[in-house]
Amino acid sequence: MSNETNKITNKLVALYEDNIGDLFENSSDLINRERKIAIDYFKKTGIPTTKNESYKYTDLAPVFANGYTKFFERQKFNVELNEAFQCQVPNLNTHTVLFSNGWFYEKNLEYNSLPEGVILKSFQKASKEHPELVEKYYSKLAKSNDDSIVALNTAFCQDGFFLYVPKNTIIDKPIQVINLLRSEKDLMVTQRNLVVLDENSSAKLIICDHALSPCRFLTNTVTEVCVGENAIFDYYNIENQHNLTTQLSSVFINQKKNSNVLTNTLSLHGKLIRNNVSILLEDEGCESNLFGLFLADKDQHIDNYTFIDHAKPNCKSNELYKGILDDEATGGFNGKIVVRQDAQKTQALQSNKNILLTDNAEMNTKPQLEIYADDVKCSHGATIGQIDEEALFYLRTRGINEKEARMMLMFAFAHEILKKIRVDSLDVQLIDLVESRLRGEFSKCDFCNYNVIK
Amino acid sequence: MLSIKNLHASIDGKKILNGINLEVKPGEVHAIMGPNGSGKSTLAAVLAGREIFKVTEGEILFNGKNIFDLNPEERAKEGLFLSFQYPIEIPGVSMVNFMRTAVNEHRKYHNLKPLSAQDFLKLMRDKKKLVEIDSRLTNRSVNEGFSGGEKKKNEIFQMAMLEPKLSILDETDSGLDIDALRVVANGVNKLKTKDNSTIVITHYQRLLDYIVPDVVHILYNGKIVKTGGKDLALVLEDKGYDWIKNGNY
C-alpha cells in the first residue's frame, strides 16, 4: 500500500474501532461474526488501488481521502418521510421502500398488499427475526475476505433491506427502494441488502436516488441476490445523484436452474460511480441479461465491472453496456465471462459500445473471455467512436439543425438500453430523464426536483 | 432557381469538379448523366452541403442566395432536397419522430406554428398514400432493415413531406427493380408542379423513360461536356459512354 492509501485505510479502521460498540450492539451475531472477518481482511488489503487489475481504471484514493461523517445509529426525524416524500412518476405503481442515509426507514408503511409470506423489512431487523433464513445466504456470494470494498461494507454493515419471496409467489408490482440522502456534512453511507427468491417466484426491484443536499456522499452498497429454480428477477439500478457523490455499488446474483435475471444499471449522474455486477449461473437452463447505460460529463467518472460465471451447461447470458462521455469525463468497462469446463452449450454474448463527444473524454474498455468448455457460442466486442457523421449529415439535409440532430443520434444510441426495461411507465420516465440529461438540463423527476427534504 | 457558375471542388486535395456551369429554372427537370467517377454524386453532395468536399472556386446561387452562406439544414429549409444514393440507416430514431422534427423545423423557419399531432399524422397518411409507401415502414426506425427499394421509396416519401423547391435525386434508380422504379418515378411525377424543379442524376437512361427531363447534361471528368434535350439520353444509351470518353461527341 502506498502512503496515501495506508493513511486512508488506517483512518477507516480507526473509524471502525471508535464505533465498535455501536456497530456490535444492535446487530445480530451473524452480522458481527462476518464483520470481524471483514475488518481483518480490510486491514490487510486497504482500499483497492489502480494497481489492482479490477480497479485499473478507477482511483478511489481521492474520494476516500476526503473526511466523512458516518451515522452509527438510526436517525430520528421531525417529519414523516412517507408524507414528505412520495415518488410521483406518473403511473408507476410500486411498493415503495424509503431509506434514509442507508437506514431502512422505520415507519415505512406496512406492506400489507404484498402477497402472503413475502418478507420485506429492515435487514438489521430481519437478521434477528429470521436468523436461519439470513444465515443461509448472508455473505455467501459477497464474501467477507475477497474484495476490499465488500469487506468495508461488511465491516460497517448495520442496515439495508431484506426481501424474501416464497415459493410460487409472484409480486406483480415492482418494489421501489428510494435512497434519501440528506446531510449537512459530507457523509459515508453503508447499505447491505439481501434478496432471496424461492422456486417459481418473481420480483422486480427498482433502486432510485434522492440526493439533493449539496455535500459529498460516499455510498457503499452491497446486494446479494439468490434466485431460485424457475424464478424471475429484474433489478433496475438508477443512479442519479449529483456532481459531488461517489457510488460504489456491488450486486452479486446467484442463479438456480432455469431462472431468468435481468439487471439494468442506469448511471445518469454522479462524480464517481463504480458498479460491480457479478452473476453465478450455478445450474442449467439459466438466462442472464445484463444491461447498462452510463452518461458522464465534466470530470465525472463511471466504471462498470461485470463478472459472469457460466458454471453449468445450457445457460445463456447476454450483456450490453453503452456509454456516452462528454467534456473530460472518463469511463471504464471491464466485462469478464468465464465458461467452465462443464458448461457446454453455453451461449454468452457481450458488447460494450461507447461514444466520446470530445477529444478529452476517455474510455477504457476491456472485454475478457475465458472459455474452458469446447461446445459453446460466445462473442464479445467493444467499440469507441464518435457520433456517426453520415447519419448526422442525413438528418441535417432534412432541415434538422445540427444540435438537435446530434441529440437525436445520442438518444437513439441510449434508447437501445432503455427499451430493455420491463416495467411499464419506468421506461417512459427514464426516456425523459435521459433526454434531459443529454440536453444538459437538470434531470431529476419533478417531485425529486422540487421537494428537497431537510 | 439554381445557378451554378464555374464550380470547382475537391476532396483530400483531389480535384473532382472542374468548372461546372448549370442553370435550372422553376418547373424544369434536368438530368445529369455520366460514367462512374465523373463527379455526379460529388455535385449532389456539394449542393446539399457535405463538408468533406472543399469548394475551391465558383459560386452557387439558390433562389438568389449564396448557398455557401448556408449550412445543410438551412439549405434544406430554403427548399433544397437531396435524395441519397445510399440512404443512411439510423437505428433508434423513429420515422415519425424524424419526420415530425424535420417538418416542424421547416415550419419554424418559415414562421409557421408547429403542426398538431393530429395534423401531422394526417399529413403522414396523405403523403404515404401519394407515394405508395407501405405503412409499416413509417413505424420503424429510419431506414433500419429497409430493402434497397424501400429506402428509395422512403426518400421520395420524405420529399413529399418536405415539399422542396429543388429536388436532387442521386441515382434514385440504382438497386431498383422495374416495379419499384415505377413507384418511385410515379411519386416524383405526382410531386411535380410548375414551380418546383428536379435534378435527376443517373447513370442509365432507364429512369428517364419514367421521369422525362427537359434538359439532359453529360458530366465527364468534373465538367459538363454536352447539353441537349431528352433525346441526348437516347443517343447516349445507343452509343455508350465510350462515345464521350473518346471525345467524339
XYZ file of C-alpha atoms in Angstrom:
703
model
C 0.000 0.000 0.000
C 1.224 3.471 -0.746
C 1.434 6.080 1.972
C -1.755 7.703 0.869
C -3.852 4.549 0.755
C -2.274 3.435 4.000
C -3.460 6.606 5.624
C -6.958 6.138 4.268
C -7.077 2.537 5.428
C -5.904 3.450 8.911
C -8.480 6.197 9.110
C -11.277 3.787 8.174
C -10.042 1.153 10.598
C -9.901 3.801 13.331
C -13.471 4.823 12.493
C -14.462 1.185 12.894
C -12.679 0.810 16.207
C -14.012 4.053 17.614
C -17.559 2.888 16.937
C -17.191 -0.767 17.656
C -19.719 -0.552 20.477
C -22.495 0.864 18.310
C -21.686 -1.456 15.465
C -21.875 -4.610 17.559
C -24.620 -3.652 19.922
C -27.608 -3.591 17.607
C -26.596 -6.257 15.152
C -27.113 -9.992 15.178
C -24.295 -12.397 15.969
C -24.130 -13.429 12.363
C -23.511 -9.907 11.133
C -20.918 -9.348 13.843
C -19.146 -12.609 13.052
C -18.698 -11.597 9.410
C -17.824 -8.067 10.496
C -14.716 -9.331 12.264
C -13.576 -11.394 9.294
C -14.170 -8.418 7.030
C -12.274 -5.831 9.040
C -9.292 -8.154 9.370
C -9.259 -8.604 5.620
C -9.666 -4.880 5.040
C -6.795 -4.066 7.393
C -4.559 -6.246 5.250
C -5.671 -5.052 1.826
C -6.900 -1.495 2.329
C -8.890 0.269 -0.354
C -8.137 -1.026 -3.839
C -5.553 0.912 -5.822
C -5.202 1.194 -9.575
C -2.513 -1.479 -9.371
C -5.319 -3.877 -8.634
C -6.303 -5.202 -12.085
C -10.030 -4.852 -11.452
C -9.608 -1.241 -10.296
C -7.202 -0.298 -13.034
C -9.494 2.422 -14.385
C -10.777 3.812 -11.105
C -8.727 5.564 -8.494
C -10.643 5.557 -5.234
C -7.948 7.268 -3.165
C -9.064 10.865 -3.838
C -12.667 10.241 -2.834
C -11.737 8.259 0.261
C -9.130 10.832 1.263
C -11.982 13.228 1.935
C -13.213 13.007 5.517
C -16.752 11.719 6.033
C -19.177 11.626 8.885
C -20.959 8.349 9.479
C -24.139 7.640 11.396
C -23.916 4.548 13.524
C -27.498 4.617 14.611
C -30.834 5.230 13.025
C -31.610 8.944 12.909
C -34.896 10.343 14.133
C -36.831 12.811 12.037
C -39.270 15.536 12.790
C -41.160 14.807 9.622
C -42.945 11.700 8.485
C -40.895 10.715 5.467
C -43.829 8.875 3.960
C -45.780 12.084 3.927
C -42.919 14.325 2.966
C -41.700 12.101 0.176
C -43.702 10.337 -2.450
C -42.470 9.167 -5.774
C -44.783 10.759 -8.288
C -43.641 9.243 -11.516
C -46.884 9.046 -13.486
C -48.474 5.601 -13.449
C -45.523 3.988 -11.767
C -47.268 1.795 -9.261
C -44.813 0.276 -6.808
C -44.329 -0.935 -3.267
C -42.176 1.914 -2.022
C -39.400 1.419 0.478
C -37.793 4.563 1.842
C -34.256 4.683 3.079
C -32.564 7.468 4.914
C -28.787 7.611 4.642
C -28.593 3.856 4.271
C -31.076 3.064 7.033
C -34.400 1.403 6.402
C -36.988 3.985 7.382
C -38.695 2.515 10.433
C -42.060 3.983 9.645
C -42.176 2.573 6.165
C -45.766 1.598 5.598
C -46.639 -1.948 6.353
C -46.548 -3.900 3.146
C -49.985 -5.366 3.579
C -50.614 -5.563 -0.089
C -47.652 -7.847 -0.682
C -48.573 -11.484 -1.284
C -48.731 -13.721 1.747
C -45.425 -14.942 3.070
C -43.352 -12.218 1.468
C -40.940 -10.626 3.885
C -39.794 -7.097 3.188
C -38.104 -5.380 6.088
C -35.028 -3.782 7.540
C -32.012 -6.037 7.172
C -30.990 -5.377 10.751
C -34.391 -6.487 11.952
C -34.550 -9.459 9.617
C -31.205 -10.772 10.783
C -32.668 -11.049 14.278
C -36.190 -12.137 13.395
C -35.296 -14.630 10.656
C -31.811 -15.783 11.601
C -31.986 -19.162 9.803
C -33.023 -17.547 6.559
C -30.445 -14.783 6.718
C -27.695 -17.088 7.907
C -28.188 -19.346 4.912
C -27.450 -16.559 2.415
C -25.613 -13.693 4.073
C -22.015 -13.200 2.926
C -22.155 -16.334 0.831
C -21.931 -14.579 -2.527
C -20.297 -11.376 -1.323
C -17.532 -12.966 0.681
C -16.057 -11.035 3.561
C -12.488 -11.796 2.583
C -12.375 -11.464 -1.156
C -12.971 -7.872 -2.234
C -11.948 -4.981 -0.026
C -14.886 -2.745 -0.906
C -17.258 -5.568 0.005
C -15.199 -6.168 3.156
C -15.527 -2.496 4.053
C -19.282 -2.771 3.577
C -19.446 -5.929 5.687
C -17.325 -4.399 8.438
C -19.652 -1.400 8.698
C -22.832 -3.337 7.906
C -25.783 -2.281 10.019
C -28.831 -1.977 7.847
C -30.333 -2.332 4.412
C -33.345 -4.282 3.224
C -34.224 -7.921 3.280
C -36.636 -9.336 0.735
C -37.841 -12.885 0.796
C -40.272 -14.158 -1.813
C -41.636 -17.611 -1.001
C -42.178 -20.467 -3.403
C -44.728 -19.962 -6.216
C -45.220 -16.315 -5.305
C -45.317 -13.580 -7.851
C -45.049 -9.956 -6.806
C -46.728 -8.075 -9.605
C -45.920 -4.546 -8.567
C -42.226 -3.712 -8.555
C -40.571 -2.918 -5.246
C -39.044 0.516 -5.389
C -36.261 1.393 -2.998
C -35.705 5.118 -2.701
C -32.459 6.162 -1.114
C -32.853 9.541 0.515
C -29.515 11.092 1.274
C -29.666 14.146 3.494
C -26.854 15.625 5.439
C -25.226 18.863 6.424
C -21.787 17.311 6.374
C -20.009 15.003 3.971
C -21.343 11.575 4.681
C -20.354 7.970 4.226
C -23.272 5.611 3.833
C -23.211 1.834 4.060
C -26.107 -0.297 2.930
C -26.354 -4.062 2.865
C -29.232 -5.829 1.159
C -30.259 -9.414 0.836
C -32.818 -10.768 -1.618
C -33.991 -14.366 -1.695
C -36.393 -15.619 -4.349
C -37.616 -19.117 -3.788
C -38.656 -21.551 -6.541
C -41.116 -20.303 -9.184
C -41.283 -16.852 -7.713
C -40.819 -13.499 -9.328
C -39.973 -9.961 -8.246
C -38.773 -6.693 -9.724
C -36.609 -4.254 -7.824
C -36.101 -0.616 -8.712
C -33.432 1.363 -6.893
C -33.675 5.169 -7.055
C -31.716 8.002 -5.533
C -32.852 11.207 -3.988
C -29.683 13.041 -3.025
C -30.031 16.752 -3.188
C -28.087 18.007 -0.190
C -25.107 19.721 -1.713
C -22.463 17.741 0.131
C -20.201 14.826 -0.628
C -21.804 11.455 -0.200
C -19.936 8.227 -0.436
C -22.281 5.266 -0.596
C -21.087 1.709 -0.458
C -23.913 -0.686 -1.199
C -23.711 -4.442 -1.419
C -26.687 -6.508 -2.516
C -26.756 -10.278 -2.529
C -29.479 -11.976 -4.530
C -30.290 -15.647 -4.645
C -32.662 -16.501 -7.477
C -34.277 -19.908 -7.039
C -35.298 -22.502 -9.583
C -37.567 -21.090 -12.331
C -37.635 -17.745 -10.590
C -37.578 -14.428 -12.461
C -35.811 -11.380 -11.108
C -35.411 -7.857 -12.515
C -33.048 -5.346 -10.998
C -33.018 -1.707 -12.113
C -30.391 0.444 -10.506
C -30.993 4.084 -11.374
C -28.049 6.130 -10.211
C -28.918 9.770 -10.442
C -27.181 11.871 -7.821
C -25.004 14.921 -8.344
C -21.513 16.214 -9.031
C -20.183 15.546 -5.548
C -21.256 11.992 -4.918
C -19.433 8.693 -5.067
C -21.398 5.499 -5.515
C -19.883 2.090 -5.053
C -22.485 -0.484 -5.868
C -21.900 -4.214 -5.842
C -24.551 -6.742 -6.778
C -23.984 -10.459 -6.524
C -26.545 -12.759 -8.067
C -26.720 -16.487 -7.837
C -28.995 -18.283 -10.307
C -30.573 -21.682 -9.799
C -31.941 -23.940 -12.511
C -33.975 -22.300 -15.326
C -34.052 -18.946 -13.613
C -34.162 -15.686 -15.512
C -32.429 -12.497 -14.419
C -32.274 -9.017 -15.873
C -30.105 -6.268 -14.481
C -30.157 -2.780 -15.906
C -27.657 -0.367 -14.433
C -28.519 3.172 -15.441
C -25.842 5.593 -14.336
C -27.163 9.014 -15.133
C -25.324 11.293 -12.775
C -22.554 11.162 -10.180
C -18.981 12.297 -9.641
C -17.619 8.807 -9.362
C -19.612 5.660 -9.946
C -18.310 2.165 -9.716
C -20.717 -0.692 -10.376
C -19.913 -4.325 -9.878
C -22.361 -6.871 -11.191
C -21.388 -10.446 -10.540
C -23.515 -13.342 -11.697
C -23.081 -17.005 -10.993
C -25.034 -19.331 -13.280
C -24.941 -22.175 -10.865
C -27.299 -24.548 -12.579
C -28.559 -25.482 -16.040
C -31.035 -23.593 -18.184
C -30.464 -20.129 -16.747
C -30.696 -16.878 -18.630
C -28.999 -13.641 -17.583
C -29.395 -10.274 -19.199
C -27.045 -7.547 -18.123
C -27.641 -4.104 -19.495
C -26.092 -0.810 -18.636
C -26.209 2.787 -19.764
C -23.872 5.447 -18.450
C -23.767 9.154 -19.169
C -20.985 11.337 -17.886
C -19.773 14.853 -18.477
C -17.465 17.400 -16.805
C -14.867 15.462 -14.799
C -17.148 12.586 -13.849
C -16.014 9.012 -13.881
C -18.064 5.856 -14.353
C -16.665 2.352 -14.219
C -18.647 -0.829 -14.778
C -17.162 -4.125 -13.774
C -19.093 -7.271 -14.573
C -18.352 -10.902 -13.989
C -20.447 -13.720 -15.389
C -19.572 -17.192 -14.283
C -21.022 -19.927 -16.508
C -20.624 -22.922 -14.240
C -23.180 -25.281 -15.783
C -24.330 -26.259 -19.279
C -27.137 -24.781 -21.374
C -27.174 -21.295 -19.960
C -27.425 -18.037 -21.844
C -26.004 -14.681 -20.944
C -26.472 -11.509 -22.898
C -24.620 -8.387 -21.927
C -24.789 -4.909 -23.435
C -23.347 -1.763 -21.879
C -23.408 1.598 -23.615
C -21.882 4.871 -22.581
C -21.738 8.482 -23.715
C -18.892 10.591 -22.375
C -18.689 14.347 -22.796
C -16.180 17.040 -21.734
C -13.325 15.480 -19.714
C -15.378 12.573 -18.438
C -13.739 9.191 -18.146
C -15.162 5.716 -18.131
C -14.222 2.111 -17.752
C -15.805 -1.179 -18.704
C -14.394 -4.481 -17.682
C -16.535 -7.455 -18.620
C -15.288 -10.830 -17.627
C -17.004 -14.022 -18.677
C -15.787 -17.419 -17.561
C -17.188 -20.542 -19.175
C -16.230 -23.518 -17.020
C -15.256 -26.857 -18.483
C -18.581 -28.307 -17.506
C -20.608 -25.519 -19.113
C -21.204 -26.997 -22.569
C -23.744 -25.365 -24.899
C -23.213 -22.043 -23.228
C -24.261 -19.003 -25.168
C -22.559 -15.831 -23.980
C -22.786 -12.550 -25.834
C -21.104 -9.404 -24.645
C -20.851 -5.967 -26.120
C -19.731 -2.553 -24.932
C -20.299 0.476 -27.145
C -19.207 3.980 -26.341
C -19.472 7.425 -27.811
C -16.946 10.075 -26.943
C -18.232 13.550 -27.661
C -14.944 15.362 -27.179
C -11.244 14.709 -27.690
C -10.700 14.974 -23.948
C -13.170 12.315 -22.881
C -11.620 8.940 -22.248
C -12.941 5.407 -22.265
C -11.154 2.227 -21.320
C -12.850 -0.989 -22.245
C -11.715 -4.492 -21.591
C -13.796 -7.486 -22.565
C -12.388 -10.703 -21.115
C -13.494 -14.147 -22.132
C -12.135 -17.298 -20.566
C -13.537 -20.444 -22.096
C -12.741 -23.904 -20.801
C -15.622 -25.758 -22.485
C -15.429 -26.728 -26.163
C -19.012 -26.590 -27.369
C -20.045 -23.006 -26.762
C -21.167 -19.936 -28.624
C -19.513 -16.816 -27.297
C -18.845 -13.384 -28.663
C -17.558 -10.172 -27.295
C -16.776 -6.815 -28.708
C -16.218 -3.215 -27.841
C -16.405 -0.016 -29.832
C -15.399 3.512 -29.015
C -16.447 6.088 -31.529
C -17.948 9.433 -32.259
C -21.360 10.424 -33.489
C -21.898 8.912 -36.940
C -21.121 11.808 -39.306
C -23.036 10.247 -42.204
C -26.165 9.922 -40.124
C -25.701 13.449 -38.810
C -25.465 14.826 -42.342
C -28.517 12.852 -43.401
C -30.610 14.366 -40.618
C -29.309 17.849 -41.364
C -30.218 17.597 -45.039
C -33.811 17.180 -43.862
C -33.676 20.540 -42.103
C -32.902 19.329 -38.593
C -30.323 21.595 -37.002
C -27.009 20.132 -36.027
C -27.542 20.301 -32.281
C -30.903 18.620 -32.489
C -29.596 16.025 -34.929
C -26.762 15.154 -32.541
C -29.290 14.892 -29.761
C -31.434 12.509 -31.789
C -28.462 10.281 -32.544
C -27.243 10.211 -28.957
C -30.699 9.470 -27.776
C -31.096 6.688 -30.308
C -27.843 5.221 -29.046
C -29.087 5.266 -25.455
C -32.522 4.046 -26.364
C -31.294 0.551 -27.110
C -30.701 0.095 -23.382
C -33.834 1.916 -22.236
C -36.067 -0.316 -24.294
C -34.835 -3.308 -22.273
C -36.722 -2.036 -19.223
C -39.519 -4.459 -18.388
C -41.528 -2.127 -16.135
C -44.294 -0.001 -17.643
C -44.027 3.745 -17.003
C -40.488 3.367 -15.704
C -39.256 3.167 -19.301
C -41.170 6.317 -20.220
C -39.789 8.189 -17.214
C -36.236 7.149 -17.960
C -36.574 8.179 -21.576
C -37.438 11.659 -20.259
C -34.616 11.687 -17.718
C -32.027 10.546 -20.237
C -33.213 13.061 -22.783
C -32.970 15.981 -20.366
C -29.600 14.720 -19.154
C -28.313 14.601 -22.731
C -29.634 18.072 -23.320
C -27.617 19.225 -20.325
C -30.718 20.103 -18.362
C -31.480 19.244 -14.768
C -32.587 15.661 -14.991
C -34.437 14.721 -11.869
C -38.035 13.572 -11.714
C -40.256 16.562 -10.980
C -41.048 15.588 -7.439
C -37.444 14.882 -6.548
C -36.524 18.146 -8.169
C -38.845 20.377 -6.170
C -39.044 18.566 -2.892
C -35.809 18.633 -1.072
C -36.420 17.260 2.403
C -34.328 18.943 5.010
C -33.955 28.644 -59.069
C -30.409 27.327 -59.220
C -27.410 28.905 -60.827
C -24.015 27.223 -60.692
C -21.054 29.156 -62.047
C -17.591 27.714 -62.608
C -17.793 25.310 -59.673
C -14.575 23.599 -58.654
C -14.459 21.147 -55.743
C -12.018 18.657 -54.349
C -11.688 16.028 -51.649
C -8.409 15.364 -49.856
C -6.650 17.545 -52.393
C -8.028 15.545 -55.308
C -9.985 17.667 -57.798
C -13.380 16.205 -58.632
C -15.361 19.093 -60.107
C -13.587 21.217 -62.690
C -15.739 24.186 -63.537
C -19.390 23.280 -63.676
C -21.949 25.706 -65.070
C -25.628 24.942 -64.717
C -28.878 26.918 -64.756
C -32.104 25.367 -63.547
C -35.354 27.332 -63.850
C -38.583 26.767 -61.903
C -40.622 23.883 -63.277
C -37.715 22.306 -65.144
C -36.469 18.753 -64.912
C -32.760 18.359 -65.616
C -30.971 15.065 -65.975
C -27.280 14.800 -65.268
C -25.752 11.700 -66.765
C -22.220 10.487 -66.798
C -19.960 7.498 -66.329
C -18.777 6.329 -62.898
C -16.369 8.748 -61.293
C -17.412 11.702 -63.406
C -18.410 13.737 -60.321
C -22.204 13.317 -60.320
C -22.552 12.384 -56.667
C -19.969 14.962 -55.638
C -22.049 17.662 -57.289
C -25.101 16.463 -55.350
C -23.151 16.369 -52.082
C -21.699 19.847 -52.604
C -25.169 21.214 -53.290
C -26.504 19.647 -50.092
C -23.594 20.972 -48.029
C -21.441 17.953 -47.308
C -18.415 19.439 -45.588
C -15.859 16.836 -46.616
C -15.826 18.370 -50.085
C -13.908 21.573 -50.430
C -15.161 24.175 -52.874
C -12.105 25.861 -54.335
C -13.717 28.130 -56.879
C -17.049 29.299 -58.247
C -20.444 30.174 -56.883
C -23.862 28.667 -56.440
C -26.958 30.778 -56.106
C -30.127 29.102 -54.878
C -33.161 31.358 -55.128
C -30.755 34.247 -55.313
C -28.937 33.315 -52.112
C -25.297 32.326 -51.975
C -25.555 28.688 -50.979
C -22.151 28.710 -49.308
C -23.518 31.047 -46.654
C -25.979 28.344 -45.629
C -25.366 25.162 -43.677
C -27.039 21.899 -44.755
C -30.111 22.394 -42.567
C -30.615 25.958 -43.803
C -30.345 24.827 -47.411
C -32.980 22.193 -46.667
C -35.265 24.779 -45.134
C -34.711 27.081 -48.120
C -36.192 24.246 -50.182
C -33.330 22.056 -51.307
C -33.743 18.320 -51.031
C -31.261 15.563 -51.705
C -32.486 12.033 -52.251
C -29.482 9.938 -51.257
C -27.950 7.292 -53.444
C -27.359 5.289 -50.262
C -29.873 6.410 -47.624
C -28.457 6.057 -44.117
C -29.885 3.635 -41.570
C -30.401 5.278 -38.190
C -31.407 2.689 -35.598
C -33.306 4.123 -32.666
C -34.588 7.228 -34.452
C -38.188 6.539 -35.347
C -39.509 7.655 -38.725
C -42.327 9.513 -37.005
C -40.049 11.455 -34.685
C -37.622 12.137 -37.526
C -40.283 13.493 -39.855
C -42.101 15.446 -37.167
C -38.868 17.156 -36.174
C -37.960 17.877 -39.789
C -41.401 19.196 -40.760
C -41.614 21.408 -37.699
C -38.108 22.766 -38.197
C -39.172 23.772 -41.720
C -42.310 25.388 -40.373
C -40.417 27.273 -37.703
C -38.017 28.597 -40.342
C -40.965 29.943 -42.314
C -42.619 31.406 -39.201
C -45.357 28.821 -39.061
C -46.657 27.138 -35.925
C -45.694 23.512 -35.394
C -48.278 21.004 -36.616
C -50.525 19.442 -34.012
C -50.070 15.707 -33.511
C -53.315 15.104 -35.313
C -52.479 17.279 -38.314
C -49.055 15.760 -38.533
C -50.384 12.228 -38.601
C -52.884 13.204 -41.250
C -50.088 14.695 -43.342
C -48.098 11.483 -42.960
C -51.100 9.427 -44.025
C -51.790 11.548 -47.087
C -48.195 11.550 -48.266
C -47.785 7.841 -47.689
C -50.720 7.243 -49.956
C -49.362 9.638 -52.553
C -46.010 7.909 -52.841
C -47.374 4.396 -52.221
C -45.121 3.649 -49.279
C -46.055 0.774 -47.007
C -47.492 1.999 -43.723
C -45.388 -0.333 -41.640
C -42.181 1.310 -42.889
C -43.018 4.542 -41.165
C -43.478 2.702 -37.870
C -39.845 1.699 -37.832
C -36.505 3.355 -37.256
C -35.201 5.475 -40.129
C -34.264 3.077 -42.953
C -33.378 0.356 -40.483
C -33.636 -3.018 -42.160
C -35.295 -1.474 -45.236
C -34.635 -3.147 -48.578
C -32.945 -1.103 -51.308
C -36.312 -0.311 -52.886
C -37.894 0.601 -49.567
C -35.085 3.016 -48.820
C -35.589 4.804 -52.128
C -39.338 4.967 -51.627
C -38.651 6.398 -48.199
C -36.553 9.148 -49.773
C -39.448 10.090 -52.028
C -41.793 9.966 -49.056
C -39.562 12.442 -47.195
C -39.518 14.621 -50.288
C -43.314 14.572 -50.319
C -43.409 15.553 -46.648
C -40.967 18.451 -47.017
C -42.227 19.803 -50.368
C -38.884 21.136 -51.617
C -38.431 23.695 -54.371
C -35.482 21.827 -55.824
C -35.044 18.083 -55.533
C -31.826 16.359 -56.423
C -32.318 12.668 -56.990
C -28.948 10.995 -56.763
C -29.002 7.633 -58.582
C -32.515 7.060 -57.357
C -32.855 4.177 -59.814
C -29.855 2.213 -58.589
C -30.805 -1.060 -56.969
C -34.446 -0.843 -58.001
C -36.416 -3.470 -59.875
C -38.798 -2.251 -62.535
C -41.842 -2.183 -60.226
C -40.078 -0.199 -57.534
C -38.703 2.099 -60.218
C -42.223 2.797 -61.433
C -43.460 3.544 -57.915
C -40.570 5.881 -57.229
C -40.909 7.661 -60.582
C -44.668 7.972 -60.102
C -44.082 9.590 -56.744
C -41.670 12.095 -58.253
C -44.071 12.913 -61.095
C -47.001 13.401 -58.745
C -44.962 15.857 -56.699
C -44.048 17.864 -59.778
C -45.526 21.355 -60.105
C -44.810 24.283 -62.363
C -42.870 25.960 -59.560
C -40.542 23.233 -58.365
C -37.542 21.804 -60.150
C -35.826 18.454 -60.224
C -32.305 17.335 -60.992
C -32.144 13.650 -61.799
C -28.681 12.197 -61.521
C -28.396 8.865 -63.218
C -26.031 6.517 -64.920
C -28.664 4.898 -67.105
C -31.283 6.219 -69.434
C -33.867 3.807 -67.995
C -35.180 6.153 -65.288
C -35.681 8.912 -67.862
C -38.391 6.835 -69.530
C -40.421 7.499 -66.411
C -39.187 10.900 -65.317
C -38.945 12.808 -68.553
C -36.309 15.566 -68.483
C -36.462 18.937 -70.208
C -32.696 19.153 -70.375
C -30.007 16.467 -70.334
C -26.396 17.202 -69.348
C -23.471 14.886 -69.711
C -20.870 15.161 -66.992
C -17.391 13.883 -67.599
C -14.207 14.490 -65.609
C -15.956 17.007 -63.431
C -17.269 19.131 -66.305
C -20.482 19.302 -68.250
C -19.311 18.334 -71.709
C -22.609 18.261 -73.520
C -26.126 19.581 -73.012
C -29.212 18.748 -75.009
C -32.875 17.757 -74.958
C -34.277 14.467 -73.747
C -33.082 12.770 -76.935
C -29.495 13.174 -75.808
C -30.109 10.443 -73.225
C -31.181 8.106 -76.009
C -28.108 8.879 -78.054
C -26.002 8.156 -75.023
C -27.827 4.903 -74.409
C -27.206 3.941 -78.008
C -23.552 4.904 -78.260
C -22.428 4.235 -74.700
C -20.088 6.318 -72.553
C -17.088 5.470 -74.726
C -18.529 7.954 -77.152
C -17.906 10.627 -74.519
C -14.644 9.210 -73.262
C -13.205 9.117 -76.753
C -14.138 12.723 -77.259
C -16.163 12.035 -80.397
C -19.274 13.892 -79.423
